GROMACS .gro file of C-alpha atoms in nm:
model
  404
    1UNK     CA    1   0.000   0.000   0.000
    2UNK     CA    2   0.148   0.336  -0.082
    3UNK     CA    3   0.311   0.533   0.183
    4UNK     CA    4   0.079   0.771   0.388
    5UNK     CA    5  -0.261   0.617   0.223
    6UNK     CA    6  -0.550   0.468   0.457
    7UNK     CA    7  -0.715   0.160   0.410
    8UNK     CA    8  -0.913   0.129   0.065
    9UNK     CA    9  -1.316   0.047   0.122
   10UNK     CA   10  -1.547  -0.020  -0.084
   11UNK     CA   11  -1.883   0.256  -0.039
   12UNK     CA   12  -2.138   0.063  -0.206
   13UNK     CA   13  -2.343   0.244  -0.420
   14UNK     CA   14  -2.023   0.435  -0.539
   15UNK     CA   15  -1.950   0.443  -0.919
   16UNK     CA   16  -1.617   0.355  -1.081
   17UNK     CA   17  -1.374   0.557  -1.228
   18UNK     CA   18  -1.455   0.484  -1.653
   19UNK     CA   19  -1.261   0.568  -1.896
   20UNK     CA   20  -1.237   0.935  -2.063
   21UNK     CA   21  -1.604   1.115  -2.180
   22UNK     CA   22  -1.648   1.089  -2.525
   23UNK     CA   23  -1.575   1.449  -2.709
   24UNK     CA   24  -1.883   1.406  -2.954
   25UNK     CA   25  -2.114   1.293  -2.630
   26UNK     CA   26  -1.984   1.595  -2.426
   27UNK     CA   27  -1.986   1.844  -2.688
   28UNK     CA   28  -2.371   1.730  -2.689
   29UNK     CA   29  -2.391   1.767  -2.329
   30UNK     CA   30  -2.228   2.127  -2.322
   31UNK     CA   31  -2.489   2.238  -2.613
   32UNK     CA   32  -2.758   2.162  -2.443
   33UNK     CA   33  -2.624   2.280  -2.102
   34UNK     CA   34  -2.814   2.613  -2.084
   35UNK     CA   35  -3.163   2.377  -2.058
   36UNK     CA   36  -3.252   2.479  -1.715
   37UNK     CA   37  -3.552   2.217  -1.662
   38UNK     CA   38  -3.537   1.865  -1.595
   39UNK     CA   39  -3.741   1.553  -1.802
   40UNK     CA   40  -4.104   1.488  -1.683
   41UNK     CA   41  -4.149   1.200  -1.490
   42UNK     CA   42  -4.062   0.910  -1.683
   43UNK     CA   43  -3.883   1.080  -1.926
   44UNK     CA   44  -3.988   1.354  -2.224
   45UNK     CA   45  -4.102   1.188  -2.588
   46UNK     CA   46  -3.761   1.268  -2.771
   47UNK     CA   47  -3.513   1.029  -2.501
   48UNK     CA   48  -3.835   0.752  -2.498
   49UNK     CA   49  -3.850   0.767  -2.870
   50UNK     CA   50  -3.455   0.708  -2.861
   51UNK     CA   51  -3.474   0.447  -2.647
   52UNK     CA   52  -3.743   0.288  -2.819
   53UNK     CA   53  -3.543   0.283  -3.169
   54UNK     CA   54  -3.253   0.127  -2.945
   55UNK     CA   55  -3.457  -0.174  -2.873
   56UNK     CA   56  -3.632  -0.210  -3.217
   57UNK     CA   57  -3.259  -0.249  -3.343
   58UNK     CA   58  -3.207  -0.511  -3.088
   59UNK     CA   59  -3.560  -0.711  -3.177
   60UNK     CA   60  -3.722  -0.596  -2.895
   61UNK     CA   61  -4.072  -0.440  -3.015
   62UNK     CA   62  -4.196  -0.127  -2.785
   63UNK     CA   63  -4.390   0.198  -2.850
   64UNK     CA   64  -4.254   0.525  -2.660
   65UNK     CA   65  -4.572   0.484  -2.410
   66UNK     CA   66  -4.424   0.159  -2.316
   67UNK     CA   67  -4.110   0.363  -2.174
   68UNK     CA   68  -4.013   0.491  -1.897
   69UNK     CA   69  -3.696   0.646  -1.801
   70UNK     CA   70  -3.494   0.768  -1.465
   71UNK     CA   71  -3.210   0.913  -1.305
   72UNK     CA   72  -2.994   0.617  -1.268
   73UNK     CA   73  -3.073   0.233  -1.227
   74UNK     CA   74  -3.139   0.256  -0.836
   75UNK     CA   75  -3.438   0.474  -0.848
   76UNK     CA   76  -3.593   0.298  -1.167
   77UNK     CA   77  -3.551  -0.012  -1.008
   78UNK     CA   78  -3.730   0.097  -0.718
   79UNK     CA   79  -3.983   0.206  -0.880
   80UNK     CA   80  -4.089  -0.117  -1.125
   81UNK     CA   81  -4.047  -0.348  -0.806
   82UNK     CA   82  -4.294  -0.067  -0.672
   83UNK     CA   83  -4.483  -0.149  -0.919
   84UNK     CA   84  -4.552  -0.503  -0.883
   85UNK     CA   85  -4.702  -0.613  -0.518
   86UNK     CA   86  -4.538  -0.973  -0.401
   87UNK     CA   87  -4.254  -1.119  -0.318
   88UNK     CA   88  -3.931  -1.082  -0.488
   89UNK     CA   89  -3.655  -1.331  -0.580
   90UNK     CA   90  -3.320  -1.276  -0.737
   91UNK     CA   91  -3.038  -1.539  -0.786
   92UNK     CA   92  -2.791  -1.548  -0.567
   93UNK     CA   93  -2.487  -1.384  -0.619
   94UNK     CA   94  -2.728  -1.042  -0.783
   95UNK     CA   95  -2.616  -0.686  -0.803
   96UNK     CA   96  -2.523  -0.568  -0.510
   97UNK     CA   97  -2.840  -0.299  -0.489
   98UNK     CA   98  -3.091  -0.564  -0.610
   99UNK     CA   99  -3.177  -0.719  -0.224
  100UNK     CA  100  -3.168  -0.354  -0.079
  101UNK     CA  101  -3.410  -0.195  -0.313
  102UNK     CA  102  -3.640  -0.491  -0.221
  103UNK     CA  103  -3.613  -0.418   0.151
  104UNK     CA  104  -3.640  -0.078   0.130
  105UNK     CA  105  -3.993  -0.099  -0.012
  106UNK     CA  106  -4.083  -0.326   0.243
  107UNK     CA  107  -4.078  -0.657   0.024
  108UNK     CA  108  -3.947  -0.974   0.109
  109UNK     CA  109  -3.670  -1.076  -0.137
  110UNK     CA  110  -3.528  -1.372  -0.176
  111UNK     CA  111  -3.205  -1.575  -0.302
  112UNK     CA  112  -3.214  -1.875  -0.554
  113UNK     CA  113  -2.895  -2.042  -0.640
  114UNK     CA  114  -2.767  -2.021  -0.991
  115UNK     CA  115  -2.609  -2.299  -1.204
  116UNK     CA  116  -2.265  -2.422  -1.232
  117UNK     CA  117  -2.212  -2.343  -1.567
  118UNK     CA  118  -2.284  -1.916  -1.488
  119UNK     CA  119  -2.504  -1.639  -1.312
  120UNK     CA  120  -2.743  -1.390  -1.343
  121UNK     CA  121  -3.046  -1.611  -1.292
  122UNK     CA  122  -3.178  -1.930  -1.090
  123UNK     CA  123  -3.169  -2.244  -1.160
  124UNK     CA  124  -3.472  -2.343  -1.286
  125UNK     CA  125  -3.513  -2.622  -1.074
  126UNK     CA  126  -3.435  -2.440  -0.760
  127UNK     CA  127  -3.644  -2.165  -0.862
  128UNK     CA  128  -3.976  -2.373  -0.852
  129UNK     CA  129  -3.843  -2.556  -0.543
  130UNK     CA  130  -3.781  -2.147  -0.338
  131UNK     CA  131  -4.148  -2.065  -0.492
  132UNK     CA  132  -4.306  -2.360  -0.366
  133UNK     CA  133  -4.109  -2.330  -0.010
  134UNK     CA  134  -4.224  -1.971   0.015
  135UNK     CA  135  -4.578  -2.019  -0.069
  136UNK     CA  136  -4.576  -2.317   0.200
  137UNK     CA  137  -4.470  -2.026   0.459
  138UNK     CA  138  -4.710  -1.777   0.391
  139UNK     CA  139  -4.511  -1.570   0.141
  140UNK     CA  140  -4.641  -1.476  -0.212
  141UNK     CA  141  -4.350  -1.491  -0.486
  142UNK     CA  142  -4.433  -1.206  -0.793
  143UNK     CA  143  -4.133  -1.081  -0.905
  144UNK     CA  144  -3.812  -1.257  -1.039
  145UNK     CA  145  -3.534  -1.031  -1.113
  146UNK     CA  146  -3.276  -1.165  -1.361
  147UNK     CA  147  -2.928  -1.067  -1.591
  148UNK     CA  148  -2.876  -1.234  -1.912
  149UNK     CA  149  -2.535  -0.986  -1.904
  150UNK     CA  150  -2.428  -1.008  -1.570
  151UNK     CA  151  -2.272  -0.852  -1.280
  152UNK     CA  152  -2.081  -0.959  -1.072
  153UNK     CA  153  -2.010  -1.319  -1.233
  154UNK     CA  154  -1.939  -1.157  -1.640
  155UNK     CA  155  -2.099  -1.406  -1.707
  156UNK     CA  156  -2.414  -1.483  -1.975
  157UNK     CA  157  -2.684  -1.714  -1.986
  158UNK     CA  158  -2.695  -1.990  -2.253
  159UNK     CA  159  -3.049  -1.915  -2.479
  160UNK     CA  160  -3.172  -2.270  -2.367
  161UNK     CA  161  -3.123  -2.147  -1.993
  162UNK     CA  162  -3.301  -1.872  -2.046
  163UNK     CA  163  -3.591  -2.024  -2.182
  164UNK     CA  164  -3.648  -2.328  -1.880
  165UNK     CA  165  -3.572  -2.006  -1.605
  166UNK     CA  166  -3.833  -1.772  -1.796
  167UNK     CA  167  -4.098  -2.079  -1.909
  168UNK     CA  168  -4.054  -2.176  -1.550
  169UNK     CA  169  -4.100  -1.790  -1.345
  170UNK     CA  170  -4.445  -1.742  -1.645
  171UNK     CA  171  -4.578  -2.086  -1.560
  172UNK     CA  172  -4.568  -1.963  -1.100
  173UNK     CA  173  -4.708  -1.656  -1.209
  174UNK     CA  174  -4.379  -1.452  -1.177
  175UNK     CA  175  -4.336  -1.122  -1.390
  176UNK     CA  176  -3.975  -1.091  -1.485
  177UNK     CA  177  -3.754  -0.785  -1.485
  178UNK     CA  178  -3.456  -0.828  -1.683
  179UNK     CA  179  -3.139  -0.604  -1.632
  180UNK     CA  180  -2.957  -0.577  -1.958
  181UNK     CA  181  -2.710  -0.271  -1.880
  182UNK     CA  182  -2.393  -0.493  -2.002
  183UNK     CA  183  -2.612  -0.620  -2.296
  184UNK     CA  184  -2.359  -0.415  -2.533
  185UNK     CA  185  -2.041  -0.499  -2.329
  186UNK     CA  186  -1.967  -0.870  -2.453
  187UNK     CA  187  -1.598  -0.988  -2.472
  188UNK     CA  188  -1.680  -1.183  -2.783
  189UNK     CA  189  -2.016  -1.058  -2.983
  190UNK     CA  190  -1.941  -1.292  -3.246
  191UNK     CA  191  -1.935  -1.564  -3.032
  192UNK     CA  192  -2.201  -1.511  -2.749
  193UNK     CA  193  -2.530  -1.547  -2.821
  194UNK     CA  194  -2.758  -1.290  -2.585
  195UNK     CA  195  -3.093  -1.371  -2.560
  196UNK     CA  196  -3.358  -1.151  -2.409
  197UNK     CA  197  -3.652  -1.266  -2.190
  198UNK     CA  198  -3.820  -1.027  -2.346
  199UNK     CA  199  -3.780  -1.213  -2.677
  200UNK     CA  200  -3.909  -1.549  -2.554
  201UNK     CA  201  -4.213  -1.388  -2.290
  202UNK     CA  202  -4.265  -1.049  -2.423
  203UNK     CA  203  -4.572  -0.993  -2.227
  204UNK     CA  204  -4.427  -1.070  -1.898
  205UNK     CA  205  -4.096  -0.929  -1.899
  206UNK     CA  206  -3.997  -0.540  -1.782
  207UNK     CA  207  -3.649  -0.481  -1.907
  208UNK     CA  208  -3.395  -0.235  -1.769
  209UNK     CA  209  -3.102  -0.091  -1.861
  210UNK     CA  210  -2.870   0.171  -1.680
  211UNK     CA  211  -2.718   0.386  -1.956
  212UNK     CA  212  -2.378   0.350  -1.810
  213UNK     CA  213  -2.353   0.010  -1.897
  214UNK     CA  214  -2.193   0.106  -2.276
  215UNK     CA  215  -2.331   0.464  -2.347
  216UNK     CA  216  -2.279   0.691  -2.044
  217UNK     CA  217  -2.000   0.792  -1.828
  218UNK     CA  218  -2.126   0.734  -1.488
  219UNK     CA  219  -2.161   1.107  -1.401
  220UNK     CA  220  -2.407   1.134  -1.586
  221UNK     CA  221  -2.710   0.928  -1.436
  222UNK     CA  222  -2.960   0.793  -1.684
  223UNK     CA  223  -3.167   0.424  -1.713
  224UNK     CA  224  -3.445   0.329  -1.906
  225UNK     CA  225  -3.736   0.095  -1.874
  226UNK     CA  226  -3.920  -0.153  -2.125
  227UNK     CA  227  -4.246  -0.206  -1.997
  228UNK     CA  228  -4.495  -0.500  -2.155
  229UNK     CA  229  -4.686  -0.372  -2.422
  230UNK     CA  230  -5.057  -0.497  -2.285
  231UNK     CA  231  -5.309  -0.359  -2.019
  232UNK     CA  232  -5.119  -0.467  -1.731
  233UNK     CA  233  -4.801  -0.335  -1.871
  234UNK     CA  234  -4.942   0.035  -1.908
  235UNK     CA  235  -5.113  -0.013  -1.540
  236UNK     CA  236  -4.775  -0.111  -1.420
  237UNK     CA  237  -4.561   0.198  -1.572
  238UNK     CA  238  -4.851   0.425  -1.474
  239UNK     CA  239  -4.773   0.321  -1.115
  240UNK     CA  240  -4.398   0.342  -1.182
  241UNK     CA  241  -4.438   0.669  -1.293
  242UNK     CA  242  -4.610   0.771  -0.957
  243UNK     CA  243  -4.339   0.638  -0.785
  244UNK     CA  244  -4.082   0.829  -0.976
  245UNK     CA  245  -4.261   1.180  -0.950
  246UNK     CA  246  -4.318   1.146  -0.565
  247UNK     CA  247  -3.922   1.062  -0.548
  248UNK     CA  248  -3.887   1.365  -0.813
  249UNK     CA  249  -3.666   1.143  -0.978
  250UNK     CA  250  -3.629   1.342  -1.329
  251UNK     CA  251  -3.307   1.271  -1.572
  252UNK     CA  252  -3.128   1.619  -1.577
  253UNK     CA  253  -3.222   1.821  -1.894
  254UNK     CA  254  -2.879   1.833  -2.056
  255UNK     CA  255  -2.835   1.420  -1.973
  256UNK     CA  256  -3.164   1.330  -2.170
  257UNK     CA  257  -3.019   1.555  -2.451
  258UNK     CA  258  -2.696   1.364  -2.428
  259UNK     CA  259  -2.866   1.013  -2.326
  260UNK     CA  260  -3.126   1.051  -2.660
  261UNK     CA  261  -2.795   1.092  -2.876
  262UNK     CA  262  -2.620   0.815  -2.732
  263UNK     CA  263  -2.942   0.550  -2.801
  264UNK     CA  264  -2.973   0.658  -3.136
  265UNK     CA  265  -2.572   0.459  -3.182
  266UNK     CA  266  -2.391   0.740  -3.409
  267UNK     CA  267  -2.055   0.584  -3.527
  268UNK     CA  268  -1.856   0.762  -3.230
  269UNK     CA  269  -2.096   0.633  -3.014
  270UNK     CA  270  -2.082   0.258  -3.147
  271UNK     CA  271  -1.715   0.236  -3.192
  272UNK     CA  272  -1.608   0.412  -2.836
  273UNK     CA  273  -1.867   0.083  -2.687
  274UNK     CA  274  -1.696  -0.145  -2.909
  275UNK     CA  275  -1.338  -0.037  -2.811
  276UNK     CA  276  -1.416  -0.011  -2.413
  277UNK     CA  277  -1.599  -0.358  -2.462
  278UNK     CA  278  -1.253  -0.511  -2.606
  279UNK     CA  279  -1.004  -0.352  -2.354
  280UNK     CA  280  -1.230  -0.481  -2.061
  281UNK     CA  281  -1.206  -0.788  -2.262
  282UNK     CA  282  -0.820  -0.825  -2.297
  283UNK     CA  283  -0.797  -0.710  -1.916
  284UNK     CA  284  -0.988  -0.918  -1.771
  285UNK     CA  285  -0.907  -1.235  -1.955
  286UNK     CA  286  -0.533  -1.139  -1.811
  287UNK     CA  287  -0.686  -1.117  -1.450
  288UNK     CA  288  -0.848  -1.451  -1.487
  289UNK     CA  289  -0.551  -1.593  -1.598
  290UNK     CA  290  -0.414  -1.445  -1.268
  291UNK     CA  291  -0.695  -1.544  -1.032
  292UNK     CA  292  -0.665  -1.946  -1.186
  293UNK     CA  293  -0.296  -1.949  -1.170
  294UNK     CA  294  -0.307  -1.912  -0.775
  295UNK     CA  295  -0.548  -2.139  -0.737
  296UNK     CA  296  -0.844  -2.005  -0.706
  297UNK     CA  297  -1.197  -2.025  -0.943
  298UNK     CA  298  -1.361  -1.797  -1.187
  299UNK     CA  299  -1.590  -1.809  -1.434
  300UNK     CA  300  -1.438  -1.730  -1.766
  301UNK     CA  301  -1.574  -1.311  -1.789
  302UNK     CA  302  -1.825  -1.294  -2.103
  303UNK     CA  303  -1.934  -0.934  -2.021
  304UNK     CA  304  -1.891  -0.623  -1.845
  305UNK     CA  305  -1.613  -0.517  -1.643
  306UNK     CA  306  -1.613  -0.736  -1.316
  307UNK     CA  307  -1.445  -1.077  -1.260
  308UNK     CA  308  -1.584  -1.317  -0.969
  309UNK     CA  309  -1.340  -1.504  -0.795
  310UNK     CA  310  -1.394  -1.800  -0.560
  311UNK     CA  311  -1.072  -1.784  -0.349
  312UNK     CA  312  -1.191  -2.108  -0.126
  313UNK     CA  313  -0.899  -2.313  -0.228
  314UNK     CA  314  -0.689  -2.109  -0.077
  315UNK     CA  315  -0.886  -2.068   0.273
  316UNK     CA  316  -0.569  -2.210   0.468
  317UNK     CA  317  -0.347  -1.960   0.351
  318UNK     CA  318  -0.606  -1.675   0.392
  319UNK     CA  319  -0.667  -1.797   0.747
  320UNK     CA  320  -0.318  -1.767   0.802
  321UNK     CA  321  -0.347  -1.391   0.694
  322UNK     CA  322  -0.668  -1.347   0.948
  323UNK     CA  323  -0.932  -1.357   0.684
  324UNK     CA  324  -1.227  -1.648   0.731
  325UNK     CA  325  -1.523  -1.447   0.552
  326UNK     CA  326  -1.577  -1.225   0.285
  327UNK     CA  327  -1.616  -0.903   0.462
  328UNK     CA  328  -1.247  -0.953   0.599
  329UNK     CA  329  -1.128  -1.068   0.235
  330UNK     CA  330  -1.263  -0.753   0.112
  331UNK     CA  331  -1.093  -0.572   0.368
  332UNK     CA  332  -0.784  -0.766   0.279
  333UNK     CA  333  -0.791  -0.712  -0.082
  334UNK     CA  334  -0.869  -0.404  -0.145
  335UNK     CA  335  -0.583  -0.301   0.094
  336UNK     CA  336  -0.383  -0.540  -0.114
  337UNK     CA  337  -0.456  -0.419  -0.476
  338UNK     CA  338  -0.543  -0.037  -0.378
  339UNK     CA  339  -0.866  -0.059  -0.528
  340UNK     CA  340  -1.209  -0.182  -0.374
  341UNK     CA  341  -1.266  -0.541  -0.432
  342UNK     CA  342  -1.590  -0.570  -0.253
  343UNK     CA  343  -1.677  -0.930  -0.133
  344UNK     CA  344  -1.935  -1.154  -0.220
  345UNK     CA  345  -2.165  -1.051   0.077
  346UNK     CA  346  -2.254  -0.737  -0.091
  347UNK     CA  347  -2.411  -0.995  -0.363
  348UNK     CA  348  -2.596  -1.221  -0.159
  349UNK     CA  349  -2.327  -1.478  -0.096
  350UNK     CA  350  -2.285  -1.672   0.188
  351UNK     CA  351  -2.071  -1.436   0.453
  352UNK     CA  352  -1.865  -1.762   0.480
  353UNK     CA  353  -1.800  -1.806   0.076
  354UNK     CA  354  -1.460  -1.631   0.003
  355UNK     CA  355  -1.584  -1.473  -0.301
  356UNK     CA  356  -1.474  -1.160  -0.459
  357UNK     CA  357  -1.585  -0.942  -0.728
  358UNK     CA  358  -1.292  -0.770  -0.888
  359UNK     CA  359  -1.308  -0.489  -1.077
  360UNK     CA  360  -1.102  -0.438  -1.459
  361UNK     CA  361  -1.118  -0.037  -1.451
  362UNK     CA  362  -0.870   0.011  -1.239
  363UNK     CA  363  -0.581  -0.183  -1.401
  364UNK     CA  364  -0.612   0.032  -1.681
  365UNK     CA  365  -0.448   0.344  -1.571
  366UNK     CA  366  -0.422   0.572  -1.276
  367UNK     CA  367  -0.588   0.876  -1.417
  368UNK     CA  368  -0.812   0.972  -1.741
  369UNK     CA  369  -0.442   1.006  -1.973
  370UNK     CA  370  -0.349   0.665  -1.904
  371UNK     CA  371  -0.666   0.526  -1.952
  372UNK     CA  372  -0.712   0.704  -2.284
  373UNK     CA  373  -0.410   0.504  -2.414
  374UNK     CA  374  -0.528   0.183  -2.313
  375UNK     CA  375  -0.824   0.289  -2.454
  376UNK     CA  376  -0.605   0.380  -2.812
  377UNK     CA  377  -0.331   0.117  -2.790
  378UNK     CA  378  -0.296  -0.174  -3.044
  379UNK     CA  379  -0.191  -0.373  -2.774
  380UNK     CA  380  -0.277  -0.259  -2.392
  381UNK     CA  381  -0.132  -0.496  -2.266
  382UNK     CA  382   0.177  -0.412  -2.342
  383UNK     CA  383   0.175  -0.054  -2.183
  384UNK     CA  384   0.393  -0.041  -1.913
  385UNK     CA  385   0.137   0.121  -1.666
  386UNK     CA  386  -0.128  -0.204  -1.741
  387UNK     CA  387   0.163  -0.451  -1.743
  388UNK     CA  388   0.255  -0.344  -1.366
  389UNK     CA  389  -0.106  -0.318  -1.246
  390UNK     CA  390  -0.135  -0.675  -1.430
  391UNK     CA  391   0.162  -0.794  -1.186
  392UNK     CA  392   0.049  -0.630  -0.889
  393UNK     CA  393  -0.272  -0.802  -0.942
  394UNK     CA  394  -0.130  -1.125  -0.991
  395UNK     CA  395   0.148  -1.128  -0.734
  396UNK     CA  396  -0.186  -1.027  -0.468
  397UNK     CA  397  -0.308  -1.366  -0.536
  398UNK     CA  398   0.016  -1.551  -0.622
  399UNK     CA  399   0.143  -1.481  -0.266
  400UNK     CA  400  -0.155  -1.673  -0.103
  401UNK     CA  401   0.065  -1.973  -0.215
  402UNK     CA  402   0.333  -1.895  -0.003
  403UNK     CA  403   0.388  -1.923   0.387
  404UNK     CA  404   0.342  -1.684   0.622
   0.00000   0.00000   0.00000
């Protein structure tokens, strides 16, 4: 840990350093900076019509009245679990503001296990067992909250998955609300398939997305809803809606100008996602690399910018060091690496499951120059200032194998 520096934490909640604003989306931003009012609730017609084109190009049909849009994934979320009255489940590890949002609105929420083979949704099997358990206690399951890109495991969903999860939640009576924020940040596009609930279900799936996922630097807060296009769809974003004006959660004027732009995928636009999606890529293949040399397990990262480590195999070692639980491994960690590594309580993991997520922005540079080059570079790699975060990384895992 550098000299005269505290103890790194991880404030959850707290968005990541990204890489550098793109010029064309900030010369937007500063054009339309003298618009002193914010969106309506729900977002004005010209960001909804964007975001409606965005999905049409993705095969997901929608009408601007189906939309809804927010400040930021946290109070849109909110607001379609709002929405729905129930129960909720979630698999289990989930975002890390998935289980609190629940709570908050006074809603039960509950964990499912995921399969072997990745995350971001339940097992099917376990999910019908965890409804029929909590209908047998008095509880009444509505609302199954999934990832088909997800954080924290990078991982995504085979199609065939997705349909016995979805076919499944429909058949108990579960609406589904599918968070596809790292949708457009695959490691391979040509070689993942992404499949959308929405595609197989589309009248009983609300899908998500937080802008900052591949369009928006996380400054700038702006999400977007899909809601069902039937009667109990409309009923359902008319309560949303409610929700949202009571919180006066409005998307800034000058964002919605800015967010609009960015769904309607201008070249810049398309080709800064495509680049960011490929350095993440390269980085955190090189971390996994790191994580499985020391022993430890990961899924291979698909998406976004996270990797999930299992560090269990190397529990002796780590007891040796003090840490038995994932609240002292994040401690330990992000100490370690100088960079929060929050652990996989913060997902719904088992306090006693030494599971990390770790993060890929911060290996690529200290401050917004560095980062542009990784962003530029041929080969990133290569750059001296990734190479030593790569071995700093590595060697914070690789001496686990050595004794105290």
């Amino acid at each position: 840990m550098p000299e005269g520096r505290g103890p790194v934490r991880y404030a959850p909640g707290a968005p990541e350093a990204g890489l550098p604003v793109l010029p064309e989306l900030a010369a937007v931003l500063a054009d339309a900076a003298r618009r002193a009012g914010p969106e309506p609730p729900g977002g004005g017609p010209v960001l909804r019509d964007a975001a409606c084109g965005y999905w049409w190009r993705r095969g997901l049909r929608c009408h601007p009245e189906d939309l809804a849009a927010a400040p930021g994934a946290p109070s849109l979320l909110a607001a379609v679990i709002a929405a729905h009255g129930g129960d909720v489940l979630m698999p289990r590890p989930c975002p890390a503001g998935w289980a609190p949002q629940a709570r908050l609105l006074g809603r039960p929420a509950y964990h499912v296990p995921t399969p072997a083979e990745c995350g971001g949704l339940p097992d099917p099997f376990a999910l019908l067992e965890t409804v029929r358990r909590v209908r047998a206690e008095g509880g009444h399951p509505a609302l199954l909250l999934l990832s088909v890109a997800d954080d924290p495991t990078a991982t995504v969903p085979p199609p065939e998955l997705v349909r016995e999860t979805c076919e499944a939640a429909v058949a108990e009576g579960l609406h589904i609300v599918s968070d596809e924020t790292w949708r457009d940040t695959l490691h391979q596009p040509h070689d993942t398939v992404l499949v959308s609930p929405a595609e197989m279900c589309p009248d009983d799936v609300t899908v998500l997305c937080d802008l900052a996922g591949s369009l928006l630097p996380p400054a700038w807060p702006a999400a977007v809803a899909r809601f069902p296009s039937t009667p109990a769809g409309a009923a359902r974003r008319a309560r949303a809606l409610d929700l949202l004006t009571a919180l006066g959660a409005h998307v800034a004027g000058p964002v919605a100008v800015a967010a609009a732009h960015a769904l309607g995928e201008p070249e810049p636009v398309t080709a800064r996602a495509a680049a960011a999606a490929a350095l993440h890529a390269r980085v955190a293949a090189a971390a996994h690399r790191a994580v499985l040399a020391a022993g430890a397990l990961a899924l291979p990262p698909a998406a976004g910018r996270h990797l999930y480590a299992d560090l269990g195999p190397l529990r002796g070692p780590l007891a040796e060091r003090g840490v038995t639980d994932s609240m002292e491994l994040e401690e330990y960690l992000s100490t370690r690496l100088g960079a929060p590594a929050p652990g996989g309580h913060r997902f719904g993991d088992e306090l006693g499951a030494l599971r990390v997520r770790l993060a890929t922005g911060p290996l690529l540079g200290a401050g917004p120059d560095e980062r542009a080059e990784s962003l530029t570079a041929e080969h990133p790699l290569e750059l001296p200032h990734v190479a030593r975060a790569l071995q700093a990384f590595g060697s914070a895992f690789q001496e686990l194998q050595e004794p105290r």
